[in-house]
XYZ file of C-alpha atoms in Angstrom:
471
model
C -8.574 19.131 20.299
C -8.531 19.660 16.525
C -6.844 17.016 14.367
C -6.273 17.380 10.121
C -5.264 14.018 8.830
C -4.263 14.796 5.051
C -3.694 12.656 2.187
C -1.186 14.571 0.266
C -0.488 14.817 -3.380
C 0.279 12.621 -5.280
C -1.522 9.592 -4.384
C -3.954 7.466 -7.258
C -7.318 7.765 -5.911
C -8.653 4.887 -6.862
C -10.645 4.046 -3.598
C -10.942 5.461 -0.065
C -7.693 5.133 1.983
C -8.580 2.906 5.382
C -5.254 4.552 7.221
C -6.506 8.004 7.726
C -9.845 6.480 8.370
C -9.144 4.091 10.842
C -6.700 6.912 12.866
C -10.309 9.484 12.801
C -12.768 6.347 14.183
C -9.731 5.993 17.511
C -9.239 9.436 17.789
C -12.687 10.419 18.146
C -13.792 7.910 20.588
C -11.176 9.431 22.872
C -12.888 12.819 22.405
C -10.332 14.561 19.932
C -12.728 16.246 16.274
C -10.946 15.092 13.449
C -10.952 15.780 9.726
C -9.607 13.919 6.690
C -8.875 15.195 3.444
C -7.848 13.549 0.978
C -6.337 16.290 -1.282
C -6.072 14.069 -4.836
C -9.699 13.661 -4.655
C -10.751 17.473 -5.224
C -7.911 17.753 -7.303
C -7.037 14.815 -9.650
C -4.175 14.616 -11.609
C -4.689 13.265 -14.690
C -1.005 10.823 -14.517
C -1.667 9.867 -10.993
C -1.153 6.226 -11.180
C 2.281 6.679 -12.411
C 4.618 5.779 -9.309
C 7.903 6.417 -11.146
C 6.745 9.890 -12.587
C 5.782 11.311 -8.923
C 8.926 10.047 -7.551
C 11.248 12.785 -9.510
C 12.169 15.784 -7.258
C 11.887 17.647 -10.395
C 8.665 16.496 -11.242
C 6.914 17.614 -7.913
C 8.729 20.960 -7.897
C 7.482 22.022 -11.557
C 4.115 20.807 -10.199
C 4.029 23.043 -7.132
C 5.605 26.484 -9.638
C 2.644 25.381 -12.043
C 0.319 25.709 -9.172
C 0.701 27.759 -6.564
C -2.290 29.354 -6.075
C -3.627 25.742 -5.744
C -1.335 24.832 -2.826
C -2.324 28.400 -0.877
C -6.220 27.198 -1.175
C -5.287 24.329 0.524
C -3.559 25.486 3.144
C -6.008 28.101 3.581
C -8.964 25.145 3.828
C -6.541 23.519 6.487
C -6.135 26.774 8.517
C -9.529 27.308 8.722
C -10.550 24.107 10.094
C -7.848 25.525 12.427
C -6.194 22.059 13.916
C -3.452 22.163 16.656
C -2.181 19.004 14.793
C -1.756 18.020 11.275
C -1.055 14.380 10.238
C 0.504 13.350 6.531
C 0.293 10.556 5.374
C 3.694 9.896 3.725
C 4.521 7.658 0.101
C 7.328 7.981 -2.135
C 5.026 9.984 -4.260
C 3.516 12.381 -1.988
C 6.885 13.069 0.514
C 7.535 16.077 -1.979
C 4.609 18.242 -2.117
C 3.783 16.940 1.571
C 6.810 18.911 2.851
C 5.550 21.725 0.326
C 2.758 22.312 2.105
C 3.657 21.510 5.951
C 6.276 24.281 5.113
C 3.795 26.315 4.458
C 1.333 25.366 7.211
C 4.747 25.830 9.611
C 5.489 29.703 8.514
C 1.791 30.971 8.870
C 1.714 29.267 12.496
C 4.944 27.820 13.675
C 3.224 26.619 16.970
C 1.287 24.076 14.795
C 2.567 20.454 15.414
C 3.128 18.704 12.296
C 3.555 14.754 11.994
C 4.255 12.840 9.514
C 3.020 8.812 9.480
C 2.296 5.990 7.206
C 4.936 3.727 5.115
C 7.513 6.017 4.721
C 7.588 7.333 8.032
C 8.369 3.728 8.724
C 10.672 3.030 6.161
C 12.898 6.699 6.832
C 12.148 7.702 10.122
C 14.628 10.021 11.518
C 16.285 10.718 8.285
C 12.473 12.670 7.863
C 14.051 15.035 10.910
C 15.902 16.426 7.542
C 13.104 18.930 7.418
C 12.621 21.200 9.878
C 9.072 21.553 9.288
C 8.241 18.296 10.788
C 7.726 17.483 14.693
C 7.078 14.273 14.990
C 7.258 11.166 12.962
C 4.976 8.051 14.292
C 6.519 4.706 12.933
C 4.538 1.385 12.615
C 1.174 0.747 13.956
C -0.436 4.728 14.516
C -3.619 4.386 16.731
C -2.123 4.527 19.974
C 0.559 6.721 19.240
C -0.668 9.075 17.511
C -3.202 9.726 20.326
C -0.513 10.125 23.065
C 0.920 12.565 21.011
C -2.320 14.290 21.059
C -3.211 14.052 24.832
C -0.006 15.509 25.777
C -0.021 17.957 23.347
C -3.629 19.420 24.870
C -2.437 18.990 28.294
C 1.164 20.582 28.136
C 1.312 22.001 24.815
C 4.285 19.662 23.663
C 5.481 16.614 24.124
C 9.403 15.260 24.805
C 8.898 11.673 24.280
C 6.298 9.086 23.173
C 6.794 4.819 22.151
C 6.000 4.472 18.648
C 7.070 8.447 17.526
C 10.446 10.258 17.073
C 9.435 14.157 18.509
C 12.114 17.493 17.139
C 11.450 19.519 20.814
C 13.293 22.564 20.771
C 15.655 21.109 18.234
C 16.245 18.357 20.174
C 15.311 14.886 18.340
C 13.663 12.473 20.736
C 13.643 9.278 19.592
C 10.819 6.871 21.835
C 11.070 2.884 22.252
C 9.174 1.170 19.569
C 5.498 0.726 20.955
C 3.789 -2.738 21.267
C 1.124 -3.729 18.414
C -2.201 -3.848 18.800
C -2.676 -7.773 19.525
C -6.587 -7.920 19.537
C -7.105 -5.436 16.716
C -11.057 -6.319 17.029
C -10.710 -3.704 19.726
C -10.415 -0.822 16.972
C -13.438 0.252 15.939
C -14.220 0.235 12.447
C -12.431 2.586 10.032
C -14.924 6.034 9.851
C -14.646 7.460 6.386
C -17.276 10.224 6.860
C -14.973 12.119 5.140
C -13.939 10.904 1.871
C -16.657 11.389 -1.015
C -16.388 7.670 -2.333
C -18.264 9.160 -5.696
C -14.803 11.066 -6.087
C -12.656 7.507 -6.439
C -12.176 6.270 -9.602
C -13.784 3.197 -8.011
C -16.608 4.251 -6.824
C -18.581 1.734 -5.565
C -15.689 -0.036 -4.202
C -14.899 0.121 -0.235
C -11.622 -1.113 1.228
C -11.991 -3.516 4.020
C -8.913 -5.081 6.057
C -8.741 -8.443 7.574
C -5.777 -8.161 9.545
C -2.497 -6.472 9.939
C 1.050 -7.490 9.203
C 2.069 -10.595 7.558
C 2.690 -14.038 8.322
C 5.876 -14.313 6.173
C 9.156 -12.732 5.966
C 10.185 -12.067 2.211
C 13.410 -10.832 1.864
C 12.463 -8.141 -1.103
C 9.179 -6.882 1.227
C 8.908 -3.718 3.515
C 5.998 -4.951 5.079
C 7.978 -5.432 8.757
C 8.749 -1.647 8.382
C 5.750 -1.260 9.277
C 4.120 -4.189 11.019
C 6.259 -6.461 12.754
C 3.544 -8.802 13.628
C 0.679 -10.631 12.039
C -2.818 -10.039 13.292
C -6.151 -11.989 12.155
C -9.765 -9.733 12.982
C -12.410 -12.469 13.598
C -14.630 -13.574 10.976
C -17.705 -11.941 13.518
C -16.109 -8.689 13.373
C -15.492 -8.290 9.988
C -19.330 -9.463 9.082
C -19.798 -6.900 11.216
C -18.626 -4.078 8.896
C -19.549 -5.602 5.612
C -23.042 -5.203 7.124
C -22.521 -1.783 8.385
C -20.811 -0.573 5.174
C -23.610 -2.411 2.923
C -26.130 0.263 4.870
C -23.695 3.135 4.474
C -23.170 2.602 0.862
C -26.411 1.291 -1.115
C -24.717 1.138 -4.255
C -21.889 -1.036 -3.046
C -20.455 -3.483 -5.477
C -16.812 -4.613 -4.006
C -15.309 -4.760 -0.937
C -11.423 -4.622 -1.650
C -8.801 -6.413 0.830
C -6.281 -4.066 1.439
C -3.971 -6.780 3.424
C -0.393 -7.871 2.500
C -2.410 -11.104 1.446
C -6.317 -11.703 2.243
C -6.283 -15.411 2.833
C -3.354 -15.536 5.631
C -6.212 -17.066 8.273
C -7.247 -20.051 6.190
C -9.607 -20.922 8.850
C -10.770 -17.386 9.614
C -11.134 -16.850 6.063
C -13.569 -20.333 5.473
C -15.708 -19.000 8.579
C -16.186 -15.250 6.962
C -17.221 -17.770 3.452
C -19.704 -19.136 5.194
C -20.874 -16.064 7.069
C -21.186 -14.494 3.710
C -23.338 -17.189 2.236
C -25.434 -17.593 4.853
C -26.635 -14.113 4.546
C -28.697 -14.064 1.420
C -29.167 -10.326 1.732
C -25.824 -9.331 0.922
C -26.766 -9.570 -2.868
C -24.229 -9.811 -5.245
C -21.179 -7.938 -3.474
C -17.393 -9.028 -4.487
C -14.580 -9.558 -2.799
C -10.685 -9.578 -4.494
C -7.216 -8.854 -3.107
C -4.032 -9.941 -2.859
C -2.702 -13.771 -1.783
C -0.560 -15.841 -0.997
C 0.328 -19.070 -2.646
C -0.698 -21.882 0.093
C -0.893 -25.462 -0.068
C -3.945 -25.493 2.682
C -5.855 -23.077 -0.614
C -7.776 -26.144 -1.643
C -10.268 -26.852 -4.411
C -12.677 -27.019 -1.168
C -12.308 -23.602 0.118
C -11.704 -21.663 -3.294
C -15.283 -22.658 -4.082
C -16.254 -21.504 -1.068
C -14.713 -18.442 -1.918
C -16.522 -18.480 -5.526
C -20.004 -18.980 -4.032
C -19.001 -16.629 -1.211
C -18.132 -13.229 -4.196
C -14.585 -13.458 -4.408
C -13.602 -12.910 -8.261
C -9.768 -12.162 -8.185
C -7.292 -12.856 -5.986
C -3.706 -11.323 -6.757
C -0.856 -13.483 -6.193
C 2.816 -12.349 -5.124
C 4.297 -15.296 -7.258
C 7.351 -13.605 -7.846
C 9.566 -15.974 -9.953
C 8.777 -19.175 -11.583
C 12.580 -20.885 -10.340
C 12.055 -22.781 -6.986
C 16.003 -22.004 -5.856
C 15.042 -18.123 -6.506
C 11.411 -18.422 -4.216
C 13.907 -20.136 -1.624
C 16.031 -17.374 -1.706
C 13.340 -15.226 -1.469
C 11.718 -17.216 1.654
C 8.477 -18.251 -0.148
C 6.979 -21.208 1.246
C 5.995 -23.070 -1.627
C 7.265 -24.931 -4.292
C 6.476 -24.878 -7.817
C 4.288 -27.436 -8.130
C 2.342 -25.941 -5.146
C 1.936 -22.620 -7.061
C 0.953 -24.341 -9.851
C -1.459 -26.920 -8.146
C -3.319 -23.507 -6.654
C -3.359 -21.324 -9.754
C -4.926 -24.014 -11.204
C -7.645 -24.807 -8.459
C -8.397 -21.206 -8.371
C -9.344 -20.473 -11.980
C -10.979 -23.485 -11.718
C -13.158 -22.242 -9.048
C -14.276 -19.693 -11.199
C -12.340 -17.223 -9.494
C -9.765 -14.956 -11.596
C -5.821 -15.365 -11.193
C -3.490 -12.579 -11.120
C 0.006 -13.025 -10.972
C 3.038 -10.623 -10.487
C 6.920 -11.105 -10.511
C 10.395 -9.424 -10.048
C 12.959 -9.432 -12.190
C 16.455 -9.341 -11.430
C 16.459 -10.851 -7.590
C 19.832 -11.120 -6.550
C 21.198 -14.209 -7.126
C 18.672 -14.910 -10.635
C 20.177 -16.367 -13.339
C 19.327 -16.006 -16.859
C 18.471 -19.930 -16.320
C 16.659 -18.749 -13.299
C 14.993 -16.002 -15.600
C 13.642 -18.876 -18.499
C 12.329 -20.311 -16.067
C 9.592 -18.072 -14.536
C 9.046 -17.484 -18.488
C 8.221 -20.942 -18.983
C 5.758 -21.289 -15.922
C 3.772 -18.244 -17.143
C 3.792 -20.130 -20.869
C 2.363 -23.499 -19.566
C -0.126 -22.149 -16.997
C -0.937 -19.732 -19.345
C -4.837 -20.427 -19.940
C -5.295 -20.459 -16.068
C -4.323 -16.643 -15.860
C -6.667 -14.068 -15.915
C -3.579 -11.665 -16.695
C 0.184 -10.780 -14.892
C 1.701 -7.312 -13.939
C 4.144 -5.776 -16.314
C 7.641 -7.226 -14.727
C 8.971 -5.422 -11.954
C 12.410 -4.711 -11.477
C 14.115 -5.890 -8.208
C 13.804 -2.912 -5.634
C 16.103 -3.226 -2.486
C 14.985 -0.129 -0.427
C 13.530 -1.011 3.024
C 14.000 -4.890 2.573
C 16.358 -7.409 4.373
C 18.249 -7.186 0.812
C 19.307 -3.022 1.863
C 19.668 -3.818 5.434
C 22.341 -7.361 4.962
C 23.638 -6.708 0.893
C 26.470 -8.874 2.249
C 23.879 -11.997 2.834
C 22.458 -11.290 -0.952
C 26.253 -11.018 -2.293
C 24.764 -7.318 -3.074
C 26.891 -3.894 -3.276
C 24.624 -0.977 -2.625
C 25.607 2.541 -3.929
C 26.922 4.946 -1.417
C 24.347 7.673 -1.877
C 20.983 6.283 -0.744
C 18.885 8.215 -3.195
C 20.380 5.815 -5.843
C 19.881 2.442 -4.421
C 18.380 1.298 -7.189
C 21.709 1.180 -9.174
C 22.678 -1.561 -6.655
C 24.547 -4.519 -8.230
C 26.210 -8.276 -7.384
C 29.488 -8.482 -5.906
C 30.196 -10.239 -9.090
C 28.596 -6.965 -10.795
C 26.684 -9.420 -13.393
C 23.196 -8.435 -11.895
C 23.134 -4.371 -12.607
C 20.113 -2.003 -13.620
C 20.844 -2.435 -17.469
C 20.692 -6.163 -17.017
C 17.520 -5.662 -14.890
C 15.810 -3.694 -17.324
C 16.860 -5.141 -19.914
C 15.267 -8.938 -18.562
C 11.834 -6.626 -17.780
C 11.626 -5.438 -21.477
C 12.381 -8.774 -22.706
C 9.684 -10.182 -19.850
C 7.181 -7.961 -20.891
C 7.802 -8.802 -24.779
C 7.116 -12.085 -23.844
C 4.170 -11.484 -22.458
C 2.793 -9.551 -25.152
C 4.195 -12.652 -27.350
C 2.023 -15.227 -25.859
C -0.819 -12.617 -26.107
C -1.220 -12.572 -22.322
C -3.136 -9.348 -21.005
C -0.966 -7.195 -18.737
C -2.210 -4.843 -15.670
C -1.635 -3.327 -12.983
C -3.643 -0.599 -10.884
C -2.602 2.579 -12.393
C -4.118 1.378 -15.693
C -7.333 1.440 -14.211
C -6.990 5.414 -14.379
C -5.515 4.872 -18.300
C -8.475 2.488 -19.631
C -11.154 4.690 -18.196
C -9.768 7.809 -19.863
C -9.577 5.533 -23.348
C -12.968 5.097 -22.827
C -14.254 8.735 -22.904
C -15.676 8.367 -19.330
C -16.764 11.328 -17.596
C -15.452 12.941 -13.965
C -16.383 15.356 -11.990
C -12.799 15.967 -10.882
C -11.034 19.105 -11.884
C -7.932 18.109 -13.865
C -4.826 19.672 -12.985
């Protein structure tokens, strides 16, 4: 059976998305042809690295009235590939124009089973049901779902009830029993992206790579559990395993880029893939960088390894610089931990990025001078920090028990982040106002601030040239 997995507008391309990729590789092996498009790719918009911009209702529809002859080609390209399923993959900043076009896709063939996945599916579910162009949503871990969906959809034509998915039948909402993880995820085969032009990315000689799924800790401001309520390591065999494949796939292969919650939740895994790496001389000079945790058992030892192994950056969730705030946050770690491992890293060799929220619930202004003050004295051992980022409560333990935070949360949902204190001290104008003040500070000291999106901003600075068609 046919299968179109789509990466909807609005969504920065700045590398090859492994979800999509990894759903086509499991699919296929059970005999369904599968397609991925990922839509941004042939048609890049210019802004897309800015979250908050893509996240306005009214910002999607004047998109969609300035292009509608766009959105037909598209759904013309999809209906001639002619799939009896079409999977989005749903974000905050592609849920608008992803609903655009499945309504579309739903009133030229209304027969057509549309399903929705990914983090937002997660993080709504059946609020998703909403729209009456969606059929299904799959929630958490998609692999095996999303192919029972797909074998009972070939055999019978629909399906009533599946773990892992919530299914509209005849306007009935179905809601399934969440479905067991994927324990020994070396079992998936590798993610096949076949489909995605990596020449298109604004990174294009970067290839994500995943070393496991979920994540070992529980921070109260994360949504990672929407979505994975269990940590799982691959081996450091099987992931060899793919760096070799993808180093024959892609000649001109510079970085491999960890898309985990953090890369270096296996210490020990993680020191057997080092030496793996090293041992094999012709690997050349491939990177690694990606996201981390702060972890006492991160010695000097193993961040050299690390060095000598190609990783150049690791990203680290510090989040405040006030040990009673990274308690109340559930971070493992104290201060001087933190501190003792920024350190150890840069000296390694290996750059340190650091990011933080502002306004937790429960932060005082004492709280807030603090984290200031651990970015001032550890400032030579930072490469450069994210521009502050304002306290977000949707999806986290914070939204789902405000009464354990001392947190009020607005009765309409779409404005959650107007959510405030009991005592109403902590409110978005405080918030805001403590991130323009952090990231005065920052410029103050003269430390360099980045995130992702301003990848997309520095290469347009620079002149550089795309192939893309600007929107």
């Amino acid at each position: 059976m046919k299968i179109m997995l789509v990466v909807p507008p609005v969504l920065f391309s700045r590398q090859m998305s492994p979800g999509p990729a990894y759903l086509k590789s499991y699919l296929q092996k059970a005999g369904h042809e599968v397609r991925c498009w990922d839509i941004n790719t042939d048609n890049n918009v210019a802004n897309d690295g800015d979250d908050n911009y893509w996240t306005i209702i009214e910002n999607n529809r004047a998109f969609y009235e300035s292009n509608k002859k766009l959105f037909k080609k598209w759904v013309a390209e999809i209906e001639e590939f002619n799939p009896a399923i079409v999977g989005f993959t749903a974000w905050k900043t592609t849920l608008a124009l992803s609903l655009r076009i499945a309504l579309m896709l739903k009133m030229k063939n209304p027969r057509r089973f549309i399903v929705f996945g990914g983090y937002l599916a997660s993080l709504r579910g059946k609020k998703l049901f909403d729209y009456p162009q969606i059929d299904a949503v799959v929630q958490g871990e998609g692999e095996e779902t999303l192919l029972e969906l797909a074998n009972a959809i070939e055999a019978k034509g629909a399906v009533s009830g599946c773990p892992g998915a919530i299914i509209r039948n005849n306007g009935v909402i179905f809601e399934g029993a969440a479905r067991p993880e994927i324990q020994d995820i070396d079992k998936i085969p590798f993610p096949d992206f076949s489909d995605f032009d990596h020449k298109k990315y604004l990174n294009q000689n970067y290839i994500p790579i995943v070393f496991g799924r979920g994540c070992s800790w529980r921070c109260s401001f994360c949504t990672t559990y929407s979505s994975w309520k269990s940590y799982r390591s691959r081996s450091a065999e099987n992931i060899m395993e793919e760096i070799r494949l993808r180093l024959m796939q892609y000649p001109s292969l510079t970085q491999f880029e960890i898309c985990d919650p953090a890369c270096n939740q296996n210490v020990r895994m993680l020191s057997d893939l080092c030496d793996r790496v090293i041992s094999e001389k012709k690997l050349g000079n491939v990177t690694f960088s990606g996201l981390a945790q702060i972890r006492t058992d991160m010695d000097a030892g193993l961040l050299g390894k690390m060095k000598r192994a190609g990783f150049h950056t690791l990203n680290f969730g510090m989040e405040s610089g006030s040990e009673r705030v990274l308690k109340k946050m559930r971070k493992f770690y104290s201060i001087s931990d933190a501190e003792k491992v920024i350190r150890d890293t840069y000296n390694s060799g290996i750059n340190v990025v650091l990011n933080f929220i502002v306004g937790f619930p429960g932060e005082t202004r004492d709280d807030f001078r603090q984290t200031l003050e651990f970015i001032g004295r550890n400032r030579e051992f930072i490469s450069n920090v994210a521009p502050g980022h304002e306290c977000d409560v949707v999806g986290t333990e914070i939204c789902h028990m405000p009464q354990r935070f001392d947190v009020k949360l607005p009765i309409i949902e779409d404005y959650l982040h107007y959510w405030t204190t009991t005592d109403g001290q902590n409110n978005r104008d405080m918030r805001l106002r403590w991130k323009d003040e952090f990231d005065d500070f920052l410029a103050k000291i003269e430390m360099p601030v980045k995130c992702g999106a301003y990848d997309r901003q520095e290469k347009t600075e620079a002149g550089a040239e795309t192939e893309k068609e600007l929107i």
